[in-house]
Tab-separated table of C-alpha atoms in Angstrom:
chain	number	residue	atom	x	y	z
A	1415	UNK	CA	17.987	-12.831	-23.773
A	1416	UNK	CA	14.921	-10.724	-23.217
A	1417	UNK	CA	14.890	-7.394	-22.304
A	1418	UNK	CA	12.779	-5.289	-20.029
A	1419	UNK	CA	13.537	-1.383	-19.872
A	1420	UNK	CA	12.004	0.610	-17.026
A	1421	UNK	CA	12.587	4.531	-17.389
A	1422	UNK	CA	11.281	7.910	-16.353
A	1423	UNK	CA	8.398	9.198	-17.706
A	1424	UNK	CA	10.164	12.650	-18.888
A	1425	UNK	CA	12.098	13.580	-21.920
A	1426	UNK	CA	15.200	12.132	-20.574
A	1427	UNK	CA	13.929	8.494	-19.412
A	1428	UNK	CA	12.128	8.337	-22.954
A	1429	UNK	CA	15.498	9.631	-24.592
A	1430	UNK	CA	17.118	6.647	-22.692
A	1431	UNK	CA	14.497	4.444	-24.200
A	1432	UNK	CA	15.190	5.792	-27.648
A	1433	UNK	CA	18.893	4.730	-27.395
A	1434	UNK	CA	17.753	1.580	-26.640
A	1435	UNK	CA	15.387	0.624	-28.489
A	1436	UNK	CA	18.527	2.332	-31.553
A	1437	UNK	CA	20.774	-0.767	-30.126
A	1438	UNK	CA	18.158	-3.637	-28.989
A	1439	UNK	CA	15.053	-5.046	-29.304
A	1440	UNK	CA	13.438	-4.270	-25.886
A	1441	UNK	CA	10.623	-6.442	-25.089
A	1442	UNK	CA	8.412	-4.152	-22.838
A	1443	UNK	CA	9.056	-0.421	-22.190
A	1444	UNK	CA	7.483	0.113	-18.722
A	1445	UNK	CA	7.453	4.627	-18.091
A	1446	UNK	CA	7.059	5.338	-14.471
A	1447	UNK	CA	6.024	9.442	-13.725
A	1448	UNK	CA	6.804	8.945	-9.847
A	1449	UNK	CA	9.817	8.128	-8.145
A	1450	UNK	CA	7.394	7.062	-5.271
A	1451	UNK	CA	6.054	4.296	-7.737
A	1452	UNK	CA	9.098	3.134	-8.491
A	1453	UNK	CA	9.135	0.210	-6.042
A	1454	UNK	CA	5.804	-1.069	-6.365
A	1455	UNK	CA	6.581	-1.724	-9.939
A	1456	UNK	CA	10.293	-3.585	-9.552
A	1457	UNK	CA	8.628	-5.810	-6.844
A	1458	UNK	CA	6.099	-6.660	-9.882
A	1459	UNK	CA	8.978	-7.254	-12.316
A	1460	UNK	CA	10.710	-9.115	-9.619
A	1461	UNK	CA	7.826	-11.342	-9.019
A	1462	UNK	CA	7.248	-11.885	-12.544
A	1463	UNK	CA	11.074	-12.701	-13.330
A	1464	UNK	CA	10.984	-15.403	-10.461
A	1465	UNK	CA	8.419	-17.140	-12.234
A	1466	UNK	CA	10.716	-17.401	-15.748
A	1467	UNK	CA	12.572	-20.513	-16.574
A	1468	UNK	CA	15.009	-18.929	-18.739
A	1469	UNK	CA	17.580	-15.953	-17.867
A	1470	UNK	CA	15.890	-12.009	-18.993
A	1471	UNK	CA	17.456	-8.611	-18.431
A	1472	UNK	CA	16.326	-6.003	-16.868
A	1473	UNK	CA	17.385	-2.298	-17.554
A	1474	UNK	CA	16.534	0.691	-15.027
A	1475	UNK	CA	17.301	4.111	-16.657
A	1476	UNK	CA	16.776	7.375	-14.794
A	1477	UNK	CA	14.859	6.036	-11.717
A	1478	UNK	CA	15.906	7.411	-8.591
A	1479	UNK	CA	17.131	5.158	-6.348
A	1480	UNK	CA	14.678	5.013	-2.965
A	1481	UNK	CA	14.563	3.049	-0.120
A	1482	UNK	CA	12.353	0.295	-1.892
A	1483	UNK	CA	14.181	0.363	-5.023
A	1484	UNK	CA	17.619	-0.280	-2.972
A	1485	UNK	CA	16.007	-3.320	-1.214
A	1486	UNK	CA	14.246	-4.561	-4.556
A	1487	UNK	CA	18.230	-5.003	-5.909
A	1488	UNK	CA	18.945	-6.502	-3.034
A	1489	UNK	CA	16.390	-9.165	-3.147
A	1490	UNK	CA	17.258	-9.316	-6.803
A	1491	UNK	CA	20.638	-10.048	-6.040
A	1492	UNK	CA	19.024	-12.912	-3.519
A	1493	UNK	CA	16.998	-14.410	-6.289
A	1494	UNK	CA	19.851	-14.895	-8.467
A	1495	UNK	CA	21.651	-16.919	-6.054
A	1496	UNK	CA	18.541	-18.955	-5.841
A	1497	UNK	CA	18.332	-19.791	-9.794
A	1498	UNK	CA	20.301	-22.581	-11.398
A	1499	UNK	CA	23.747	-22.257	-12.988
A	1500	UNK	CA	23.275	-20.376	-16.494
A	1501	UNK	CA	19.675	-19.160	-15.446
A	1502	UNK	CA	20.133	-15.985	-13.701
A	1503	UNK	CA	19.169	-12.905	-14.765
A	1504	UNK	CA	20.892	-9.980	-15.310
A	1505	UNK	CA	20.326	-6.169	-13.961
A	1506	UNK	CA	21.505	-3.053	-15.489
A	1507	UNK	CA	20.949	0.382	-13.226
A	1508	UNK	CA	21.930	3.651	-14.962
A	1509	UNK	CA	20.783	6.814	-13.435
A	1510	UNK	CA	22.237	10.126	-12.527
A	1511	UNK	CA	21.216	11.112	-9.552
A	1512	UNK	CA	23.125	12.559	-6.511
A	1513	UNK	CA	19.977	11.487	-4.146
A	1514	UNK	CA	20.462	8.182	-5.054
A	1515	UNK	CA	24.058	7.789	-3.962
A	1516	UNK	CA	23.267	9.348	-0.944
A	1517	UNK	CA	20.156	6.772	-0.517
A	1518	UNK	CA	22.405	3.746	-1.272
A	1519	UNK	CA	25.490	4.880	0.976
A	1520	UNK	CA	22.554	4.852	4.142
A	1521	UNK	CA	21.607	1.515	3.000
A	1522	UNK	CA	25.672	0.400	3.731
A	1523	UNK	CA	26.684	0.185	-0.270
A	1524	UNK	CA	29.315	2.545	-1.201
A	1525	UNK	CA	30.297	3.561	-4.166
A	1526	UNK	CA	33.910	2.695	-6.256
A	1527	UNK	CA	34.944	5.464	-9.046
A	1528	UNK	CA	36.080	4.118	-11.944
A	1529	UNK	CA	39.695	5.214	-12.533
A	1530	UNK	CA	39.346	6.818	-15.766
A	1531	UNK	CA	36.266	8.407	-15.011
A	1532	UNK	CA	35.747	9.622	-10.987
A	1533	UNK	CA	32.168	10.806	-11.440
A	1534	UNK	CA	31.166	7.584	-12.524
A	1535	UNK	CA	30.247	5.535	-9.567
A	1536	UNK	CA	29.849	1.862	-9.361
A	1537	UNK	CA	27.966	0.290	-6.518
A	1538	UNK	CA	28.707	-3.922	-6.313
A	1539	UNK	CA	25.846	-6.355	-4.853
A	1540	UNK	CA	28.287	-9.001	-4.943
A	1541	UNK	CA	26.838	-10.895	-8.411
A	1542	UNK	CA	28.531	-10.029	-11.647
A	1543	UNK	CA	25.189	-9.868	-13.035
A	1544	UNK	CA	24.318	-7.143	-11.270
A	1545	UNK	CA	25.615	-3.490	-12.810
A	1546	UNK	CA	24.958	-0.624	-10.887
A	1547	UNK	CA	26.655	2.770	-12.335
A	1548	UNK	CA	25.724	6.440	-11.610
A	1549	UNK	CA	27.221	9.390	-13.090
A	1550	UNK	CA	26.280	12.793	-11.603
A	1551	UNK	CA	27.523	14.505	-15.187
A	1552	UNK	CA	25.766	12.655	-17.350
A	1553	UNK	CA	21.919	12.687	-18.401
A	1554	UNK	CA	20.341	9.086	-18.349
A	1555	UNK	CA	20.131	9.364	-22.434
A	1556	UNK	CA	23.762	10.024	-22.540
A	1557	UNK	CA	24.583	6.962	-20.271
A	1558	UNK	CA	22.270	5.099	-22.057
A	1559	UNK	CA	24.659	5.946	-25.513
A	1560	UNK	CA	27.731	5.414	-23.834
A	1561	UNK	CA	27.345	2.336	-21.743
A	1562	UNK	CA	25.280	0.866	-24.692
A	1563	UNK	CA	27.215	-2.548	-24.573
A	1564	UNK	CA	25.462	-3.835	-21.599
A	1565	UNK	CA	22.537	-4.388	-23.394
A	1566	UNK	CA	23.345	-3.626	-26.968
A	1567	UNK	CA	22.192	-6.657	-29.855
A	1568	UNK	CA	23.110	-4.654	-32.694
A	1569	UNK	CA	24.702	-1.308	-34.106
A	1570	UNK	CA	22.317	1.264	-34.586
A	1571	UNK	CA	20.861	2.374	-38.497
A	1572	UNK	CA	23.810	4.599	-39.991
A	1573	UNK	CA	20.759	7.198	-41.331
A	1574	UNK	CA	20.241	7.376	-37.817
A	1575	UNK	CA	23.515	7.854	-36.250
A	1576	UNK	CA	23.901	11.586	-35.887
A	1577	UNK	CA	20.167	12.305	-35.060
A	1578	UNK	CA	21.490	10.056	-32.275
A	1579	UNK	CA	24.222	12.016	-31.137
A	1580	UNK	CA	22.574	14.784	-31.823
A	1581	UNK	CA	19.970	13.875	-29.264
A	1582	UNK	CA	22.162	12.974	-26.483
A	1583	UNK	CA	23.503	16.107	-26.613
A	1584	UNK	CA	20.472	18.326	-26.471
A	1585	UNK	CA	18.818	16.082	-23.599
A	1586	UNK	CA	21.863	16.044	-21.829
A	1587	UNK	CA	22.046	20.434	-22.155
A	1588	UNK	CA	18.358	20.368	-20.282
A	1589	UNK	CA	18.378	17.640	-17.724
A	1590	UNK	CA	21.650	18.935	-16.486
A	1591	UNK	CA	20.126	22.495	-16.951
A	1592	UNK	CA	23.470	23.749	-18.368
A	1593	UNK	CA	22.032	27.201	-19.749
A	1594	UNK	CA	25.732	28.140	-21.426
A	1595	UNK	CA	25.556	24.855	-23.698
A	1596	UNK	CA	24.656	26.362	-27.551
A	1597	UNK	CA	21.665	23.253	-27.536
A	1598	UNK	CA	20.079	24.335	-24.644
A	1599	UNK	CA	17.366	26.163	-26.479
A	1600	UNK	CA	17.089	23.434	-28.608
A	1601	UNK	CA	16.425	20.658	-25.384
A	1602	UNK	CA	13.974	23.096	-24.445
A	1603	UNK	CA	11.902	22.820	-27.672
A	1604	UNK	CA	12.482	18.864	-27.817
A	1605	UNK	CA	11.119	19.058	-24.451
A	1606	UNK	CA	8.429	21.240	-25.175
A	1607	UNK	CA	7.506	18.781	-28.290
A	1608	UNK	CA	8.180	15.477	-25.816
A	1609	UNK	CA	5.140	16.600	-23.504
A	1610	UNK	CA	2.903	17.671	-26.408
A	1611	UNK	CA	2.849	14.698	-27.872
A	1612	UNK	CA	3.570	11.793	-25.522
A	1613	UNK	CA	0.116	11.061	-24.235
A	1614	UNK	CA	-1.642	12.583	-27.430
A	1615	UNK	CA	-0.854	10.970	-30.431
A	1616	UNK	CA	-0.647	7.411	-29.217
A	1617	UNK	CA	-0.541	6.657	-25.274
A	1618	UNK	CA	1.605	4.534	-23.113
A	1619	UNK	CA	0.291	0.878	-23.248
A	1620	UNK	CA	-0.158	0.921	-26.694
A	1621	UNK	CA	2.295	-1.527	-28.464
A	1622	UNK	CA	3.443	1.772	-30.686
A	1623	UNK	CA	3.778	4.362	-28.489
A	1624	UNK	CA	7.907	4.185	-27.644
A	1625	UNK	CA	8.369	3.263	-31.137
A	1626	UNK	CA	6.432	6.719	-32.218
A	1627	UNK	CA	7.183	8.687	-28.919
A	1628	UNK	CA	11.461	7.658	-30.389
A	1629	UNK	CA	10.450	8.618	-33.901
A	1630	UNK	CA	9.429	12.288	-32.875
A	1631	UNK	CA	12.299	12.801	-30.807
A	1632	UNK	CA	14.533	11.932	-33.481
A	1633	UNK	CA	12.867	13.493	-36.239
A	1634	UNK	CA	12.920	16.375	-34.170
A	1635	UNK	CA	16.683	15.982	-34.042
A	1636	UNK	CA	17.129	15.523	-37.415
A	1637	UNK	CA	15.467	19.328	-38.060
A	1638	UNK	CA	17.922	20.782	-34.970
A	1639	UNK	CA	20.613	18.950	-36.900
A	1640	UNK	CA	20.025	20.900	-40.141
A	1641	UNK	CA	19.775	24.124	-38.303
A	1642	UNK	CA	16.298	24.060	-37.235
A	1643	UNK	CA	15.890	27.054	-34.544
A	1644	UNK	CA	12.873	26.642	-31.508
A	1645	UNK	CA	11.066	28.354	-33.725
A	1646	UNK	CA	11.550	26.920	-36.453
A	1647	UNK	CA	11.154	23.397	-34.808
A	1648	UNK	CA	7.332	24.002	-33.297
A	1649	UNK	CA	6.412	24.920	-36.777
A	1650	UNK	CA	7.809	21.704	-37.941
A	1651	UNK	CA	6.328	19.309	-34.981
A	1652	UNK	CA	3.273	19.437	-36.595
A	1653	UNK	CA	4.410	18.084	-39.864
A	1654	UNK	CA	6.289	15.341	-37.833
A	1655	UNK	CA	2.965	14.113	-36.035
A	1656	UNK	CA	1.305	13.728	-39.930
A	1657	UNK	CA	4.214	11.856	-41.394
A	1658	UNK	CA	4.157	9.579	-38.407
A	1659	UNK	CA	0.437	8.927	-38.946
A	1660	UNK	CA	0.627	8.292	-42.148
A	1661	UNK	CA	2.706	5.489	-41.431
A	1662	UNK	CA	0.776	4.191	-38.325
A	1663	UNK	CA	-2.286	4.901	-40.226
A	1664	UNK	CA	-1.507	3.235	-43.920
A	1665	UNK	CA	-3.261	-0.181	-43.267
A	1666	UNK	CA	-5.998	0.731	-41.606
A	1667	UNK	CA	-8.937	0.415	-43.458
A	1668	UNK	CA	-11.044	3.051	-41.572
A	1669	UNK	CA	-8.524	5.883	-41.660
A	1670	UNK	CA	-9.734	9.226	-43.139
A	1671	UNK	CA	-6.480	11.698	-43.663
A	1672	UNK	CA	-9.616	14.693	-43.860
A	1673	UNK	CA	-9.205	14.239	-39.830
A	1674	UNK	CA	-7.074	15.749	-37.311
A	1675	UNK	CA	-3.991	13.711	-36.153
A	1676	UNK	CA	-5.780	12.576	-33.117
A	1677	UNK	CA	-9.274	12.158	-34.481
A	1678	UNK	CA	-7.197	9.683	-36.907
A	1679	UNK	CA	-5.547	8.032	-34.153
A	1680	UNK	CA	-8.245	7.746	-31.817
A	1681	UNK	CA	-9.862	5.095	-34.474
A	1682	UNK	CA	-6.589	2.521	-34.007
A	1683	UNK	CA	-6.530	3.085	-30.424
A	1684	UNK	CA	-10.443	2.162	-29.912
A	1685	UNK	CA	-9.773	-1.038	-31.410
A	1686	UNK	CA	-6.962	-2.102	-28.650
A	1687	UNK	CA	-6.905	-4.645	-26.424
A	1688	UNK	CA	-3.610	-3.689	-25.078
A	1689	UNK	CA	-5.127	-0.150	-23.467
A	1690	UNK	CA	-8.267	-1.596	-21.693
A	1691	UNK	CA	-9.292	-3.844	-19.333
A	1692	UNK	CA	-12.760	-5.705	-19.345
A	1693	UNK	CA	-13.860	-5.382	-15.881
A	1694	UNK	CA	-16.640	-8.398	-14.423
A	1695	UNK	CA	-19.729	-6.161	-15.766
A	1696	UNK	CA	-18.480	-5.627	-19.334
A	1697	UNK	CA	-17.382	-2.168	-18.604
A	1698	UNK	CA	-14.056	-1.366	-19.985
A	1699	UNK	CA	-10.920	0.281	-17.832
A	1700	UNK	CA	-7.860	2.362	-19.637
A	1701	UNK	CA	-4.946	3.972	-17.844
A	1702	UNK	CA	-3.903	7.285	-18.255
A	1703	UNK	CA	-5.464	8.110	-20.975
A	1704	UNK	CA	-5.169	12.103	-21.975
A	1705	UNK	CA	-8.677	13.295	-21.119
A	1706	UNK	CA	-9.087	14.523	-24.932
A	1707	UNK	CA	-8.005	10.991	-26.544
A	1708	UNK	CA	-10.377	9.425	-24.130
A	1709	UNK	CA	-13.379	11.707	-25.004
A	1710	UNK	CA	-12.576	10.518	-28.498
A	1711	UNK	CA	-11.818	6.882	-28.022
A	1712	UNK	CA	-14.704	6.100	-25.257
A	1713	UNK	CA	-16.826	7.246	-28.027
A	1714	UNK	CA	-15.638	5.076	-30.805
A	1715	UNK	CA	-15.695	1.976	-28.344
A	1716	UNK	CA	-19.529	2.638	-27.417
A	1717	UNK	CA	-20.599	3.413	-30.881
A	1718	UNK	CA	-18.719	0.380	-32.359
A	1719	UNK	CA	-21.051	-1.878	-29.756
A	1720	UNK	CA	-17.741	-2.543	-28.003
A	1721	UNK	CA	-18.720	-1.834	-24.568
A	1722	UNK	CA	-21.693	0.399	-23.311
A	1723	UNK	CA	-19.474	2.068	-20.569
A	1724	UNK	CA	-15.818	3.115	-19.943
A	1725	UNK	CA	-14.277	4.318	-17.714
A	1726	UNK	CA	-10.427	6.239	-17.385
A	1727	UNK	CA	-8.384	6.293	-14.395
A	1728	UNK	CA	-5.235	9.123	-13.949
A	1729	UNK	CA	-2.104	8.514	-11.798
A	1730	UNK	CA	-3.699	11.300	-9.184
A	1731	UNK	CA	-6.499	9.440	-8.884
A	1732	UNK	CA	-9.083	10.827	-10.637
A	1733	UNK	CA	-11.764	8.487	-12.850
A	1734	UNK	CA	-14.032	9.431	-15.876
A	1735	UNK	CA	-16.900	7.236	-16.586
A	1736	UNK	CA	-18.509	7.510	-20.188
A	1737	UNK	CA	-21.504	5.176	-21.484
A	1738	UNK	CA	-24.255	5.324	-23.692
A	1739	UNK	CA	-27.288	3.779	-21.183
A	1740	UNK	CA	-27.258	5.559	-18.340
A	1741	UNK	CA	-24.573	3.970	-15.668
A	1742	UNK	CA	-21.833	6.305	-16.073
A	1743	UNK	CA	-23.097	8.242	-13.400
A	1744	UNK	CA	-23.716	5.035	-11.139
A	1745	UNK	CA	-20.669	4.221	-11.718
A	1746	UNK	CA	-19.226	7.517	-10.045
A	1747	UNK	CA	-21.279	7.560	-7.074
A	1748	UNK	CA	-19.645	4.486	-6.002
A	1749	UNK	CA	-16.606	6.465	-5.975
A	1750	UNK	CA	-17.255	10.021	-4.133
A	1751	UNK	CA	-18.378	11.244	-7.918
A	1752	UNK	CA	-20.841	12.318	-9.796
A	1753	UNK	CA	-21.920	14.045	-12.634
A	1754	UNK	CA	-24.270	13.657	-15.837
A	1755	UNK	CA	-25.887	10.267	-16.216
A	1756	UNK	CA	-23.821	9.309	-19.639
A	1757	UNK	CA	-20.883	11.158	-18.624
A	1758	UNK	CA	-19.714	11.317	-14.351
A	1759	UNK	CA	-16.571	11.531	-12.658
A	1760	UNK	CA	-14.795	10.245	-8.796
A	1761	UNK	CA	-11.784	9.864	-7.230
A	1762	UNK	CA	-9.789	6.076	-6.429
A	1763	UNK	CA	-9.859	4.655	-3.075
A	1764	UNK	CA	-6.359	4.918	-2.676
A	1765	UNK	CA	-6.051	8.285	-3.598
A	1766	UNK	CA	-4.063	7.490	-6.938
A	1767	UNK	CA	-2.591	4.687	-9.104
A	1768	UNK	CA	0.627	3.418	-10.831
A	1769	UNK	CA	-0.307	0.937	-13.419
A	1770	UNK	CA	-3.153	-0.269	-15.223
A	1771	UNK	CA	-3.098	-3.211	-12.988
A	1772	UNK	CA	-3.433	-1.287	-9.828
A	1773	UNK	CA	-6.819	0.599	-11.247
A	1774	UNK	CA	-8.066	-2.976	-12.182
A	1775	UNK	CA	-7.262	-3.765	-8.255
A	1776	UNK	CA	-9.111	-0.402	-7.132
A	1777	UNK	CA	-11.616	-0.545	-9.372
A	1778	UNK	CA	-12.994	-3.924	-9.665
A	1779	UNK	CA	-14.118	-4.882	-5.789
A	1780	UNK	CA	-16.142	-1.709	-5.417
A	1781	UNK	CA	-17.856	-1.713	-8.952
A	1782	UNK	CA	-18.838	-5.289	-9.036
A	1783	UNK	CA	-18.342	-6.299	-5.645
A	1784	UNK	CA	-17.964	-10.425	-5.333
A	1785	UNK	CA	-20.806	-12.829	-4.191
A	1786	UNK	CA	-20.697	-13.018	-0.627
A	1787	UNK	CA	-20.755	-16.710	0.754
A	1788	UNK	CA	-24.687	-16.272	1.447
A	1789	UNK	CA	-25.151	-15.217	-2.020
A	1790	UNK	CA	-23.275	-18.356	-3.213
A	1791	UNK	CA	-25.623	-20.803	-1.253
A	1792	UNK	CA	-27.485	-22.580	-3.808
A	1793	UNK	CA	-30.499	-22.450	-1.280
A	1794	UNK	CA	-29.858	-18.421	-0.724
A	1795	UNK	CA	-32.747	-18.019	-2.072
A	1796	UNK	CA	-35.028	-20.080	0.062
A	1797	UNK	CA	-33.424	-17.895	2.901
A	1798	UNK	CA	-36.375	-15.228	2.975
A	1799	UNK	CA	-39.199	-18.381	2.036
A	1800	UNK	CA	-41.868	-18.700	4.822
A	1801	UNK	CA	-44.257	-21.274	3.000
């Protein structure tokens, strides 16, 4: 059965990912930043799983649970009854926090404590297919680990097993902020490395990023495990990032290991489809994109002959066109900007974005407005013709 995973963009919604993606093949990652955003993106998922013939599951890790999340499960739960025998999906909700019992008790859904465990808290939607469990106590990551057979296909790699547990327990130290716990320090420094390097080395939307985002994180592990200090760890990071693109890097026929990590990287990721959007005109749209890498990559594109503008929208809102003839700052101006003419800058309509889709949506109607129905008269242009 496929599997979807939607997380928190932090280190303990990627260290929930990483204990996935240890026990299952996950077919799309999806990282959400705002709880806010949260909704918008399960009414996508929703609309997209009503449209499948066979039965997927989806996993929510360390999303709180708002107003529109609550109704998306029920509507979930409404869907399934909808679907023939056998063809239902299946939704998995782990998350930790104390706002979101208090949001799902308002909606009418209280919670039942498992008997063995009374801080675990299961909410029913009346389908078995539905699994709702939050545990105050617990970090996402660590829920992830220990309610692994929900969506587990597989044991995880025995090289890999304490790096695992090792993990769980550092991530679990910081996102419960318990100061006492000896790993503390240590989830500080993985945290420290998480935000370093998670839109850096190879951004979200690129078919590798969990699978090197996971890699750090347990690397990093690995060196707490064998007594790495903070210290000692930061020093290390940086020798993590080149070992990791070596690996990315070892088929690519362009690569020059002379370059920094990103200069390196910023060759594979100019060459992805999966990170841009060709918009009407030719001009091409990425999502989030750390303003460095994009510098970098925008360049690559335009020299390459790939496009002759691009353009980069943030979650806040912001946009950064680039091009090589002139239009960047064009661009901007239709979007409260401006700026140089090859390089320009403006702010989205709606004031910010949660997806790559919703930029395209933004972005499109205002830079290449459609035809109106005058302009699609064949005899439009006999309109102004006084022979």
């Amino acid at each position: 059965m496929p599997l979807t995973q939607i997380t928190h963009h932090d280190l303990d919604g990627y260290g929930a990912s990483t204990i996935v993606a240890s026990f299952a093949e996950p077919d799309r990652v999806v990282h959400v930043p705002r709880y806010g955003d949260v909704g918008p993106v399960v009414d996508g998922e929703l609309k997209r799983l009503g449209r499948t013939a066979a039965g997927e599951t989806l996993l929510l890790t360390d999303l709180g649970l708002e107003e529109p999340t609550i109704a998306f499960l029920r509507r979930f739960a409404a869907m399934n009854r909808r679907r023939a025998p056998g063809d239902g999906h299946r939704l998995v909700v782990l998350d930790h926090h104390a706002s979101s019992v208090d949001q799902l008790r308002r909606q009418g859904l209280e919670p039942r404590a498992e008997p063995d465990r009374p801080t675990l808290l299961r909410f029913d939607l009346n389908d078995p297919a539905i699994t709702v469990l939050i545990d105050e106590t617990s970090s996402a990551t660590r829920m992830a680990h220990e309610h692994r057979a929900l969506f587990a296909t597989r044991e995880a790699e025995p090289a890999r097993a304490a790096d695992l547990t090792l993990l769980v327990a550092a991530v679990d130290a910081l996102d419960l902020w318990r100061k006492d716990d000896p790993l503390f320090a240590s989830g500080l420094a993985l945290d420290e490395a998480f935000w370093d390097n998670v839109a850096t080395l190879v951004p979200a939307g690129h078919p590798a990023h969990d699978r090197v985002v996971s890699r750090l994180l347990l690397e990093a592990s690995a060196a707490i495990r064998a007594g790495a200090s903070p210290a000692a760890l930061e020093r290390l990071v940086p020798e993590i990032r080149v070992r990791i693109v070596d690996d990315l890097m070892c088929d690519q026929p362009d690569d020059d290991p002379s370059l920094t990590t990103r200069m390196r990287v910023a060759r594979l990721l100019a060459r992805s489809d999966a990170l841009f959007h060709a918009l009407a005109d030719g001009t091409l749209l990425s999502f989030g994109l750390d303003p460095g890498t994009f510098q970098r990559v925008s360049d690559l594109i335009m020299a390459s002959g790939r496009a002759s503008r691009v353009v980069n929208v943030q979650r806040t809102g912001t946009l950064s066109f680039r091009s090589n003839n002139g239009t960047a700052l064009a661009g901007a101006r239709l979007f409260r900007g401006g700026g140089h003419q090859d390089a320009a800058g403006g702010k989205l309509p709606n004031g910010s974005a949660f997806s790559l889709a919703d930029a395209v949506g933004q972005i499109e109607p205002t830079l290449n407005p459609p035809a109106t129905a005058i302009e699609n008269n064949p005899f439009a242009a006999l309109r102004h013709w006084k022979g």
